[in-house]
């Protein structure tokens, strides 16, 4: 199962103890993937569609625990797409009416299926209810990428007003949710790892949160190691390049003017570098007598480089 599927499975097993939170979560599910049908005698029924078995189970459980109503579940197989869809249906008019009144969707519906509703602000007044609503919205139309690959959280909405409401609720928990239009849908999304940790905490998916944190720690350790290795490699390359350049300058001075024309200090460090081409500045300084610090060795080698450049210019002028 994918990471997103694991999150939904965890959330589907969690039932808020407070009835108002149960209503808020059910309101989100109804608003995003629910529909209302009005019969010929103004008899209504409520239907919630999902392709996730865990979500269907959660909807059925919420309706039972919150309203003591036994909903029907129908399963449909699509042989072409090789997918299964689930429909949780409340057929009795009185039962459907109770649910719609409790979730404050009673005055929002119009005839037919596939209508999109905006949750009444009363339903999400309390912080705990906002958590439940976001949880329901994610169960209805949310997904997350595998954190080992990338950080991405999204909830897909058919209407812009619903996307804006979900964005507002998420941002009320100090997160920066964005909305993007994708084809005909409005997608509320988060991209930063820290904010996805926060949204899992808001939805109370604590097991998934710990799993994501473990992945984040491993990725951060790997990135830190890579940075250090790259830094060390760069330093080694820099040191090797400097040593090669120093060897070339010293060899050039030896073959043109000879070491005997060099001051004693420069002559000593030149001979030490030729004898120890792989030595660091510190190691070269310890070879000298008396020993010289890194800055002193670096100063003498720089002087040799300047002298080699000067001799090259003079030799070029003679030619």
PDB file of C-alpha atoms in Angstrom:
ATOM      1  CA  UNK A   1       0.000   0.000   0.000  1.00  0.00           C
ATOM      2  CA  UNK A   2       1.191   3.520  -0.791  1.00  0.00           C
ATOM      3  CA  UNK A   3       2.062   6.047   1.920  1.00  0.00           C
ATOM      4  CA  UNK A   4      -1.116   7.960   1.067  1.00  0.00           C
ATOM      5  CA  UNK A   5      -3.124   4.754   1.406  1.00  0.00           C
ATOM      6  CA  UNK A   6      -1.523   4.050   4.779  1.00  0.00           C
ATOM      7  CA  UNK A   7      -2.499   7.521   6.000  1.00  0.00           C
ATOM      8  CA  UNK A   8      -6.110   6.996   4.935  1.00  0.00           C
ATOM      9  CA  UNK A   9      -6.167   3.551   6.517  1.00  0.00           C
ATOM     10  CA  UNK A  10      -4.960   5.041   9.792  1.00  0.00           C
ATOM     11  CA  UNK A  11      -7.471   7.906   9.658  1.00  0.00           C
ATOM     12  CA  UNK A  12     -10.304   5.545   8.816  1.00  0.00           C
ATOM     13  CA  UNK A  13      -9.767   3.691  12.089  1.00  0.00           C
ATOM     14  CA  UNK A  14      -9.844   6.879  14.175  1.00  0.00           C
ATOM     15  CA  UNK A  15     -13.274   8.022  15.372  1.00  0.00           C
ATOM     16  CA  UNK A  16     -13.534  11.323  17.274  1.00  0.00           C
ATOM     17  CA  UNK A  17     -15.237  10.833  20.675  1.00  0.00           C
ATOM     18  CA  UNK A  18     -17.143  14.146  20.371  1.00  0.00           C
ATOM     19  CA  UNK A  19     -20.343  14.094  18.329  1.00  0.00           C
ATOM     20  CA  UNK A  20     -19.751  17.593  16.917  1.00  0.00           C
ATOM     21  CA  UNK A  21     -16.408  16.433  15.510  1.00  0.00           C
ATOM     22  CA  UNK A  22     -18.046  13.375  13.976  1.00  0.00           C
ATOM     23  CA  UNK A  23     -20.585  15.679  12.315  1.00  0.00           C
ATOM     24  CA  UNK A  24     -17.805  17.977  11.020  1.00  0.00           C
ATOM     25  CA  UNK A  25     -15.919  15.055   9.483  1.00  0.00           C
ATOM     26  CA  UNK A  26     -19.090  13.702   7.900  1.00  0.00           C
ATOM     27  CA  UNK A  27     -19.897  17.197   6.590  1.00  0.00           C
ATOM     28  CA  UNK A  28     -16.556  17.249   4.743  1.00  0.00           C
ATOM     29  CA  UNK A  29     -17.159  13.818   3.239  1.00  0.00           C
ATOM     30  CA  UNK A  30     -20.651  14.820   2.129  1.00  0.00           C
ATOM     31  CA  UNK A  31     -19.474  18.182   0.772  1.00  0.00           C
ATOM     32  CA  UNK A  32     -16.725  16.718  -1.393  1.00  0.00           C
ATOM     33  CA  UNK A  33     -17.825  13.257  -2.511  1.00  0.00           C
ATOM     34  CA  UNK A  34     -21.475  13.178  -1.456  1.00  0.00           C
ATOM     35  CA  UNK A  35     -24.670  13.895  -3.321  1.00  0.00           C
ATOM     36  CA  UNK A  36     -28.369  14.246  -2.585  1.00  0.00           C
ATOM     37  CA  UNK A  37     -31.178  12.817  -4.689  1.00  0.00           C
ATOM     38  CA  UNK A  38     -34.704  14.224  -4.495  1.00  0.00           C
ATOM     39  CA  UNK A  39     -37.498  11.831  -5.433  1.00  0.00           C
ATOM     40  CA  UNK A  40     -40.868  12.542  -7.034  1.00  0.00           C
ATOM     41  CA  UNK A  41     -42.511  13.098  -3.641  1.00  0.00           C
ATOM     42  CA  UNK A  42     -39.693  15.340  -2.403  1.00  0.00           C
ATOM     43  CA  UNK A  43     -38.204  12.347  -0.654  1.00  0.00           C
ATOM     44  CA  UNK A  44     -34.426  12.672  -0.395  1.00  0.00           C
ATOM     45  CA  UNK A  45     -31.622  10.235   0.034  1.00  0.00           C
ATOM     46  CA  UNK A  46     -27.925  10.755   0.669  1.00  0.00           C
ATOM     47  CA  UNK A  47     -25.136   8.999  -1.204  1.00  0.00           C
ATOM     48  CA  UNK A  48     -21.350   9.109  -0.688  1.00  0.00           C
ATOM     49  CA  UNK A  49     -19.078   7.627  -3.364  1.00  0.00           C
ATOM     50  CA  UNK A  50     -15.469   6.567  -2.911  1.00  0.00           C
ATOM     51  CA  UNK A  51     -12.936   4.210  -4.467  1.00  0.00           C
ATOM     52  CA  UNK A  52     -11.291   3.554  -1.111  1.00  0.00           C
ATOM     53  CA  UNK A  53     -12.679   0.707   0.978  1.00  0.00           C
ATOM     54  CA  UNK A  54     -11.313   2.205   4.207  1.00  0.00           C
ATOM     55  CA  UNK A  55     -13.099   5.506   3.503  1.00  0.00           C
ATOM     56  CA  UNK A  56     -16.378   3.707   2.790  1.00  0.00           C
ATOM     57  CA  UNK A  57     -15.986   1.864   6.080  1.00  0.00           C
ATOM     58  CA  UNK A  58     -15.322   5.152   7.892  1.00  0.00           C
ATOM     59  CA  UNK A  59     -18.424   6.804   6.399  1.00  0.00           C
ATOM     60  CA  UNK A  60     -20.595   3.824   7.349  1.00  0.00           C
ATOM     61  CA  UNK A  61     -19.199   3.864  10.904  1.00  0.00           C
ATOM     62  CA  UNK A  62     -19.658   7.626  11.312  1.00  0.00           C
ATOM     63  CA  UNK A  63     -23.303   7.444  10.213  1.00  0.00           C
ATOM     64  CA  UNK A  64     -23.930   4.543  12.577  1.00  0.00           C
ATOM     65  CA  UNK A  65     -22.166   6.025  15.622  1.00  0.00           C
ATOM     66  CA  UNK A  66     -23.373   9.606  15.133  1.00  0.00           C
ATOM     67  CA  UNK A  67     -26.989   9.009  14.126  1.00  0.00           C
ATOM     68  CA  UNK A  68     -27.582   5.311  14.857  1.00  0.00           C
ATOM     69  CA  UNK A  69     -28.537   4.856  11.214  1.00  0.00           C
ATOM     70  CA  UNK A  70     -27.707   1.727   9.243  1.00  0.00           C
ATOM     71  CA  UNK A  71     -26.623   2.810   5.763  1.00  0.00           C
ATOM     72  CA  UNK A  72     -26.437   0.547   2.722  1.00  0.00           C
ATOM     73  CA  UNK A  73     -23.171  -0.149   0.937  1.00  0.00           C
ATOM     74  CA  UNK A  74     -23.049  -1.033  -2.737  1.00  0.00           C
ATOM     75  CA  UNK A  75     -19.946  -2.148  -4.626  1.00  0.00           C
ATOM     76  CA  UNK A  76     -19.393  -1.614  -8.325  1.00  0.00           C
ATOM     77  CA  UNK A  77     -16.565  -3.127 -10.371  1.00  0.00           C
ATOM     78  CA  UNK A  78     -15.281  -1.414 -13.502  1.00  0.00           C
ATOM     79  CA  UNK A  79     -13.864  -4.171 -15.694  1.00  0.00           C
ATOM     80  CA  UNK A  80     -12.367  -1.672 -18.157  1.00  0.00           C
ATOM     81  CA  UNK A  81     -10.439   0.388 -15.590  1.00  0.00           C
ATOM     82  CA  UNK A  82     -10.083  -2.632 -13.283  1.00  0.00           C
ATOM     83  CA  UNK A  83     -11.229  -0.533 -10.328  1.00  0.00           C
ATOM     84  CA  UNK A  84     -13.800  -0.897  -7.568  1.00  0.00           C
ATOM     85  CA  UNK A  85     -16.042   1.903  -6.300  1.00  0.00           C
ATOM     86  CA  UNK A  86     -18.112   1.967  -3.131  1.00  0.00           C
ATOM     87  CA  UNK A  87     -21.333   3.847  -2.460  1.00  0.00           C
ATOM     88  CA  UNK A  88     -22.671   4.422   1.059  1.00  0.00           C
ATOM     89  CA  UNK A  89     -26.367   5.251   0.751  1.00  0.00           C
ATOM     90  CA  UNK A  90     -28.948   6.461   3.283  1.00  0.00           C
ATOM     91  CA  UNK A  91     -32.250   5.689   1.575  1.00  0.00           C
ATOM     92  CA  UNK A  92     -34.903   6.647   4.146  1.00  0.00           C
ATOM     93  CA  UNK A  93     -36.025  10.261   3.801  1.00  0.00           C
ATOM     94  CA  UNK A  94     -36.187  10.829   7.579  1.00  0.00           C
ATOM     95  CA  UNK A  95     -32.669   9.468   8.101  1.00  0.00           C
ATOM     96  CA  UNK A  96     -31.222  11.506   5.229  1.00  0.00           C
ATOM     97  CA  UNK A  97     -32.971  14.598   6.588  1.00  0.00           C
ATOM     98  CA  UNK A  98     -31.406  14.126  10.035  1.00  0.00           C
ATOM     99  CA  UNK A  99     -27.939  13.889   8.540  1.00  0.00           C
ATOM    100  CA  UNK A 100     -28.422  16.937   6.313  1.00  0.00           C
ATOM    101  CA  UNK A 101     -29.793  19.027   9.158  1.00  0.00           C
ATOM    102  CA  UNK A 102     -26.986  18.032  11.535  1.00  0.00           C
ATOM    103  CA  UNK A 103     -24.273  18.762   8.961  1.00  0.00           C
ATOM    104  CA  UNK A 104     -26.003  22.080   8.060  1.00  0.00           C
ATOM    105  CA  UNK A 105     -26.318  21.066   4.405  1.00  0.00           C
ATOM    106  CA  UNK A 106     -30.097  21.035   4.380  1.00  0.00           C
ATOM    107  CA  UNK A 107     -30.479  24.446   2.759  1.00  0.00           C
ATOM    108  CA  UNK A 108     -27.675  23.912   0.271  1.00  0.00           C
ATOM    109  CA  UNK A 109     -28.892  20.996  -1.841  1.00  0.00           C
ATOM    110  CA  UNK A 110     -30.467  21.114  -5.265  1.00  0.00           C
ATOM    111  CA  UNK A 111     -31.971  18.318  -7.305  1.00  0.00           C
ATOM    112  CA  UNK A 112     -29.787  15.617  -8.767  1.00  0.00           C
ATOM    113  CA  UNK A 113     -26.433  14.021  -7.976  1.00  0.00           C
ATOM    114  CA  UNK A 114     -22.933  15.424  -8.166  1.00  0.00           C
ATOM    115  CA  UNK A 115     -23.764  18.712  -6.473  1.00  0.00           C
ATOM    116  CA  UNK A 116     -20.964  20.425  -4.557  1.00  0.00           C
ATOM    117  CA  UNK A 117     -21.711  21.968  -1.187  1.00  0.00           C
ATOM    118  CA  UNK A 118     -19.898  24.420   1.044  1.00  0.00           C
ATOM    119  CA  UNK A 119     -19.759  23.536   4.719  1.00  0.00           C
ATOM    120  CA  UNK A 120     -21.577  25.856   7.084  1.00  0.00           C
ATOM    121  CA  UNK A 121     -19.081  27.855   9.210  1.00  0.00           C
ATOM    122  CA  UNK A 122     -21.009  26.774  12.322  1.00  0.00           C
ATOM    123  CA  UNK A 123     -19.866  23.197  11.734  1.00  0.00           C
ATOM    124  CA  UNK A 124     -16.176  24.187  11.901  1.00  0.00           C
ATOM    125  CA  UNK A 125     -16.263  26.805  14.654  1.00  0.00           C
ATOM    126  CA  UNK A 126     -14.192  24.827  17.157  1.00  0.00           C
ATOM    127  CA  UNK A 127     -10.552  23.885  16.609  1.00  0.00           C
ATOM    128  CA  UNK A 128     -11.250  20.181  17.082  1.00  0.00           C
ATOM    129  CA  UNK A 129     -14.015  20.361  14.455  1.00  0.00           C
ATOM    130  CA  UNK A 130     -11.670  22.052  11.978  1.00  0.00           C
ATOM    131  CA  UNK A 131      -9.258  19.166  12.489  1.00  0.00           C
ATOM    132  CA  UNK A 132     -12.069  16.683  11.861  1.00  0.00           C
ATOM    133  CA  UNK A 133     -13.247  18.539   8.757  1.00  0.00           C
ATOM    134  CA  UNK A 134      -9.742  18.572   7.238  1.00  0.00           C
ATOM    135  CA  UNK A 135      -9.443  14.870   8.053  1.00  0.00           C
ATOM    136  CA  UNK A 136     -12.746  14.178   6.290  1.00  0.00           C
ATOM    137  CA  UNK A 137     -11.720  16.281   3.283  1.00  0.00           C
ATOM    138  CA  UNK A 138      -8.471  14.341   2.937  1.00  0.00           C
ATOM    139  CA  UNK A 139     -10.294  11.021   3.192  1.00  0.00           C
ATOM    140  CA  UNK A 140     -12.744  12.191   0.533  1.00  0.00           C
ATOM    141  CA  UNK A 141     -10.348  13.577  -2.073  1.00  0.00           C
ATOM    142  CA  UNK A 142      -6.822  13.815  -0.690  1.00  0.00           C
ATOM    143  CA  UNK A 143      -3.493  12.224  -1.491  1.00  0.00           C
ATOM    144  CA  UNK A 144       0.141  12.400  -0.441  1.00  0.00           C
ATOM    145  CA  UNK A 145       3.346  11.528  -2.243  1.00  0.00           C
ATOM    146  CA  UNK A 146       5.863   9.060  -0.886  1.00  0.00           C
ATOM    147  CA  UNK A 147       8.056  11.211   1.421  1.00  0.00           C
ATOM    148  CA  UNK A 148      11.111   9.186   0.430  1.00  0.00           C
ATOM    149  CA  UNK A 149      10.754  10.708  -3.052  1.00  0.00           C
ATOM    150  CA  UNK A 150       9.139  14.115  -2.536  1.00  0.00           C
ATOM    151  CA  UNK A 151       6.918  16.135  -0.202  1.00  0.00           C
ATOM    152  CA  UNK A 152       3.441  16.816  -1.544  1.00  0.00           C
ATOM    153  CA  UNK A 153      -0.011  16.918   0.081  1.00  0.00           C
ATOM    154  CA  UNK A 154      -3.186  17.784  -1.799  1.00  0.00           C
ATOM    155  CA  UNK A 155      -6.974  17.786  -1.658  1.00  0.00           C
ATOM    156  CA  UNK A 156      -8.848  17.974  -4.967  1.00  0.00           C
ATOM    157  CA  UNK A 157     -12.096  19.978  -5.059  1.00  0.00           C
ATOM    158  CA  UNK A 158     -14.651  20.346  -7.843  1.00  0.00           C
ATOM    159  CA  UNK A 159     -15.554  23.909  -6.804  1.00  0.00           C
ATOM    160  CA  UNK A 160     -13.311  26.881  -6.128  1.00  0.00           C
ATOM    161  CA  UNK A 161     -15.376  27.923  -3.090  1.00  0.00           C
ATOM    162  CA  UNK A 162     -14.814  24.550  -1.426  1.00  0.00           C
ATOM    163  CA  UNK A 163     -11.063  24.746  -2.175  1.00  0.00           C
ATOM    164  CA  UNK A 164     -10.916  28.213  -0.625  1.00  0.00           C
ATOM    165  CA  UNK A 165     -12.724  27.002   2.482  1.00  0.00           C
ATOM    166  CA  UNK A 166     -10.321  24.075   2.940  1.00  0.00           C
ATOM    167  CA  UNK A 167      -7.369  26.407   2.311  1.00  0.00           C
ATOM    168  CA  UNK A 168      -8.652  28.765   4.996  1.00  0.00           C
ATOM    169  CA  UNK A 169      -9.094  25.917   7.490  1.00  0.00           C
ATOM    170  CA  UNK A 170      -5.587  24.587   6.856  1.00  0.00           C
ATOM    171  CA  UNK A 171      -4.088  28.081   7.123  1.00  0.00           C
ATOM    172  CA  UNK A 172      -5.847  28.539  10.474  1.00  0.00           C
ATOM    173  CA  UNK A 173      -3.269  26.058  11.817  1.00  0.00           C
ATOM    174  CA  UNK A 174      -0.352  28.337  10.765  1.00  0.00           C
ATOM    175  CA  UNK A 175       0.310  26.589   7.447  1.00  0.00           C
ATOM    176  CA  UNK A 176       0.617  28.137   4.011  1.00  0.00           C
ATOM    177  CA  UNK A 177      -1.724  26.133   1.775  1.00  0.00           C
ATOM    178  CA  UNK A 178      -1.939  27.103  -1.895  1.00  0.00           C
ATOM    179  CA  UNK A 179      -4.574  26.527  -4.591  1.00  0.00           C
ATOM    180  CA  UNK A 180      -3.861  25.604  -8.201  1.00  0.00           C
ATOM    181  CA  UNK A 181      -6.294  24.943 -11.049  1.00  0.00           C
ATOM    182  CA  UNK A 182      -5.689  21.500 -12.557  1.00  0.00           C
ATOM    183  CA  UNK A 183      -7.884  20.796 -15.568  1.00  0.00           C
ATOM    184  CA  UNK A 184     -11.373  21.416 -14.151  1.00  0.00           C
ATOM    185  CA  UNK A 185     -10.492  20.850 -10.493  1.00  0.00           C
ATOM    186  CA  UNK A 186      -9.157  23.134  -7.782  1.00  0.00           C
ATOM    187  CA  UNK A 187      -6.288  21.583  -5.835  1.00  0.00           C
ATOM    188  CA  UNK A 188      -5.352  22.700  -2.317  1.00  0.00           C
ATOM    189  CA  UNK A 189      -1.761  21.695  -1.681  1.00  0.00           C
ATOM    190  CA  UNK A 190       1.256  21.827   0.632  1.00  0.00           C
ATOM    191  CA  UNK A 191       4.829  21.254  -0.579  1.00  0.00           C
ATOM    192  CA  UNK A 192       7.167  21.685   2.395  1.00  0.00           C
ATOM    193  CA  UNK A 193       8.112  18.683   4.505  1.00  0.00           C
ATOM    194  CA  UNK A 194       7.632  20.533   7.790  1.00  0.00           C
ATOM    195  CA  UNK A 195       4.111  21.610   6.818  1.00  0.00           C
ATOM    196  CA  UNK A 196       3.168  18.086   5.767  1.00  0.00           C
ATOM    197  CA  UNK A 197       4.293  16.938   9.211  1.00  0.00           C
ATOM    198  CA  UNK A 198       2.032  19.639  10.663  1.00  0.00           C
ATOM    199  CA  UNK A 199      -0.993  18.604   8.559  1.00  0.00           C
ATOM    200  CA  UNK A 200      -0.571  14.971   9.629  1.00  0.00           C
ATOM    201  CA  UNK A 201      -0.544  16.190  13.208  1.00  0.00           C
ATOM    202  CA  UNK A 202      -3.668  18.281  12.588  1.00  0.00           C
ATOM    203  CA  UNK A 203      -5.472  15.262  11.140  1.00  0.00           C
ATOM    204  CA  UNK A 204      -4.170  13.166  14.069  1.00  0.00           C
ATOM    205  CA  UNK A 205      -2.392  10.626  11.853  1.00  0.00           C
ATOM    206  CA  UNK A 206       0.336  10.137  14.447  1.00  0.00           C
ATOM    207  CA  UNK A 207       1.688   6.787  13.207  1.00  0.00           C
ATOM    208  CA  UNK A 208       2.120   8.146   9.682  1.00  0.00           C
ATOM    209  CA  UNK A 209       3.668  11.301  11.145  1.00  0.00           C
ATOM    210  CA  UNK A 210       6.367   9.262  12.895  1.00  0.00           C
ATOM    211  CA  UNK A 211       7.020   7.306   9.710  1.00  0.00           C
ATOM    212  CA  UNK A 212       7.426  10.541   7.753  1.00  0.00           C
ATOM    213  CA  UNK A 213       9.721  12.003  10.419  1.00  0.00           C
ATOM    214  CA  UNK A 214      11.933   8.906  10.208  1.00  0.00           C
ATOM    215  CA  UNK A 215      12.169   9.363   6.451  1.00  0.00           C
ATOM    216  CA  UNK A 216      12.970  13.066   6.891  1.00  0.00           C
ATOM    217  CA  UNK A 217      15.745  12.265   9.388  1.00  0.00           C
ATOM    218  CA  UNK A 218      17.311   9.692   7.046  1.00  0.00           C
ATOM    219  CA  UNK A 219      17.097  12.099   4.092  1.00  0.00           C
ATOM    220  CA  UNK A 220      18.640  14.905   6.140  1.00  0.00           C
ATOM    221  CA  UNK A 221      21.463  12.629   7.319  1.00  0.00           C
ATOM    222  CA  UNK A 222      22.090  11.502   3.751  1.00  0.00           C
ATOM    223  CA  UNK A 223      22.126  15.102   2.521  1.00  0.00           C
ATOM    224  CA  UNK A 224      24.481  16.123   5.330  1.00  0.00           C
ATOM    225  CA  UNK A 225      26.885  13.276   4.505  1.00  0.00           C
ATOM    226  CA  UNK A 226      26.759  14.156   0.806  1.00  0.00           C
ATOM    227  CA  UNK A 227      27.478  17.809   1.562  1.00  0.00           C
ATOM    228  CA  UNK A 228      30.454  16.860   3.717  1.00  0.00           C
ATOM    229  CA  UNK A 229      31.781  14.427   1.108  1.00  0.00           C
ATOM    230  CA  UNK A 230      31.395  17.047  -1.628  1.00  0.00           C
ATOM    231  CA  UNK A 231      33.134  19.619   0.556  1.00  0.00           C
ATOM    232  CA  UNK A 232      35.990  17.252   1.339  1.00  0.00           C
ATOM    233  CA  UNK A 233      36.294  16.319  -2.327  1.00  0.00           C
ATOM    234  CA  UNK A 234      36.415  19.983  -3.306  1.00  0.00           C
ATOM    235  CA  UNK A 235      39.083  20.661  -0.673  1.00  0.00           C
ATOM    236  CA  UNK A 236      41.140  17.686  -1.846  1.00  0.00           C
ATOM    237  CA  UNK A 237      40.882  18.801  -5.468  1.00  0.00           C
ATOM    238  CA  UNK A 238      41.864  22.319  -4.462  1.00  0.00           C
ATOM    239  CA  UNK A 239      44.855  21.026  -2.461  1.00  0.00           C
ATOM    240  CA  UNK A 240      45.992  18.732  -5.281  1.00  0.00           C
ATOM    241  CA  UNK A 241      45.672  21.497  -7.867  1.00  0.00           C
ATOM    242  CA  UNK A 242      47.686  23.856  -5.669  1.00  0.00           C
ATOM    243  CA  UNK A 243      50.391  21.223  -5.092  1.00  0.00           C
ATOM    244  CA  UNK A 244      50.677  20.506  -8.836  1.00  0.00           C
ATOM    245  CA  UNK A 245      50.997  24.211  -9.580  1.00  0.00           C
ATOM    246  CA  UNK A 246      53.631  24.589  -6.861  1.00  0.00           C
ATOM    247  CA  UNK A 247      55.629  21.640  -8.251  1.00  0.00           C
ATOM    248  CA  UNK A 248      55.534  23.156 -11.728  1.00  0.00           C
ATOM    249  CA  UNK A 249      56.741  26.553 -10.455  1.00  0.00           C
ATOM    250  CA  UNK A 250      59.514  25.040  -8.333  1.00  0.00           C
ATOM    251  CA  UNK A 251      60.678  22.745 -11.154  1.00  0.00           C
ATOM    252  CA  UNK A 252      60.719  25.701 -13.538  1.00  0.00           C
ATOM    253  CA  UNK A 253      62.849  27.761 -11.120  1.00  0.00           C
ATOM    254  CA  UNK A 254      65.257  24.866 -10.595  1.00  0.00           C
ATOM    255  CA  UNK A 255      65.696  24.350 -14.325  1.00  0.00           C
ATOM    256  CA  UNK A 256      66.108  28.046 -15.170  1.00  0.00           C
ATOM    257  CA  UNK A 257      67.829  30.016 -12.436  1.00  0.00           C
ATOM    258  CA  UNK A 258      68.706  27.191 -10.036  1.00  0.00           C
ATOM    259  CA  UNK A 259      67.942  26.883  -6.327  1.00  0.00           C
ATOM    260  CA  UNK A 260      71.283  28.445  -5.379  1.00  0.00           C
ATOM    261  CA  UNK A 261      69.962  31.873  -6.354  1.00  0.00           C
ATOM    262  CA  UNK A 262      66.996  31.527  -4.014  1.00  0.00           C
ATOM    263  CA  UNK A 263      66.963  32.828  -0.429  1.00  0.00           C
ATOM    264  CA  UNK A 264      67.586  30.089   2.139  1.00  0.00           C
ATOM    265  CA  UNK A 265      63.957  29.990   3.294  1.00  0.00           C
ATOM    266  CA  UNK A 266      62.563  29.659  -0.204  1.00  0.00           C
ATOM    267  CA  UNK A 267      65.237  27.134  -1.172  1.00  0.00           C
ATOM    268  CA  UNK A 268      64.422  24.970   1.819  1.00  0.00           C
ATOM    269  CA  UNK A 269      60.644  24.923   1.200  1.00  0.00           C
ATOM    270  CA  UNK A 270      61.195  24.322  -2.549  1.00  0.00           C
ATOM    271  CA  UNK A 271      63.323  21.253  -1.866  1.00  0.00           C
ATOM    272  CA  UNK A 272      60.824  20.022   0.748  1.00  0.00           C
ATOM    273  CA  UNK A 273      57.938  20.324  -1.745  1.00  0.00           C
ATOM    274  CA  UNK A 274      59.872  18.451  -4.443  1.00  0.00           C
ATOM    275  CA  UNK A 275      60.709  15.680  -1.976  1.00  0.00           C
ATOM    276  CA  UNK A 276      57.147  15.495  -0.591  1.00  0.00           C
ATOM    277  CA  UNK A 277      54.684  16.361  -3.401  1.00  0.00           C
ATOM    278  CA  UNK A 278      51.668  14.972  -1.510  1.00  0.00           C
ATOM    279  CA  UNK A 279      52.371  16.633   1.841  1.00  0.00           C
ATOM    280  CA  UNK A 280      49.984  19.199   3.270  1.00  0.00           C
ATOM    281  CA  UNK A 281      51.137  22.680   4.276  1.00  0.00           C
ATOM    282  CA  UNK A 282      51.196  21.600   7.898  1.00  0.00           C
ATOM    283  CA  UNK A 283      53.312  18.535   7.082  1.00  0.00           C
ATOM    284  CA  UNK A 284      55.708  20.614   4.976  1.00  0.00           C
ATOM    285  CA  UNK A 285      56.128  23.072   7.828  1.00  0.00           C
ATOM    286  CA  UNK A 286      57.065  20.257  10.223  1.00  0.00           C
ATOM    287  CA  UNK A 287      59.742  19.003   7.815  1.00  0.00           C
ATOM    288  CA  UNK A 288      61.524  22.376   7.772  1.00  0.00           C
ATOM    289  CA  UNK A 289      64.202  23.247  10.304  1.00  0.00           C
ATOM    290  CA  UNK A 290      63.204  25.045  12.367  1.00  0.00           C
ATOM    291  CA  UNK A 291      59.513  24.067  11.819  1.00  0.00           C
ATOM    292  CA  UNK A 292      57.273  26.681  10.223  1.00  0.00           C
ATOM    293  CA  UNK A 293      53.508  27.127  10.558  1.00  0.00           C
ATOM    294  CA  UNK A 294      50.975  26.665   7.741  1.00  0.00           C
ATOM    295  CA  UNK A 295      50.727  30.378   7.031  1.00  0.00           C
ATOM    296  CA  UNK A 296      54.539  30.657   6.857  1.00  0.00           C
ATOM    297  CA  UNK A 297      54.795  27.742   4.417  1.00  0.00           C
ATOM    298  CA  UNK A 298      51.948  29.152   2.318  1.00  0.00           C
ATOM    299  CA  UNK A 299      53.697  32.556   2.235  1.00  0.00           C
ATOM    300  CA  UNK A 300      56.978  31.015   0.993  1.00  0.00           C
ATOM    301  CA  UNK A 301      55.217  28.922  -1.669  1.00  0.00           C
ATOM    302  CA  UNK A 302      53.349  31.996  -2.862  1.00  0.00           C
ATOM    303  CA  UNK A 303      56.681  33.848  -3.104  1.00  0.00           C
ATOM    304  CA  UNK A 304      58.076  30.977  -5.215  1.00  0.00           C
ATOM    305  CA  UNK A 305      55.033  31.213  -7.492  1.00  0.00           C
ATOM    306  CA  UNK A 306      55.470  34.985  -7.921  1.00  0.00           C
ATOM    307  CA  UNK A 307      59.176  34.521  -8.620  1.00  0.00           C
ATOM    308  CA  UNK A 308      58.470  31.813 -11.219  1.00  0.00           C
ATOM    309  CA  UNK A 309      55.978  34.124 -12.942  1.00  0.00           C
ATOM    310  CA  UNK A 310      58.540  36.942 -12.934  1.00  0.00           C
ATOM    311  CA  UNK A 311      61.237  34.715 -14.443  1.00  0.00           C
ATOM    312  CA  UNK A 312      58.789  33.520 -17.136  1.00  0.00           C
ATOM    313  CA  UNK A 313      58.074  37.107 -18.093  1.00  0.00           C
ATOM    314  CA  UNK A 314      61.763  37.945 -18.225  1.00  0.00           C
ATOM    315  CA  UNK A 315      62.516  34.851 -20.302  1.00  0.00           C
ATOM    316  CA  UNK A 316      59.694  35.768 -22.619  1.00  0.00           C
ATOM    317  CA  UNK A 317      61.125  39.296 -23.005  1.00  0.00           C
ATOM    318  CA  UNK A 318      64.540  37.937 -23.917  1.00  0.00           C
ATOM    319  CA  UNK A 319      62.980  35.803 -26.601  1.00  0.00           C
TER     320      UNK A 319
END
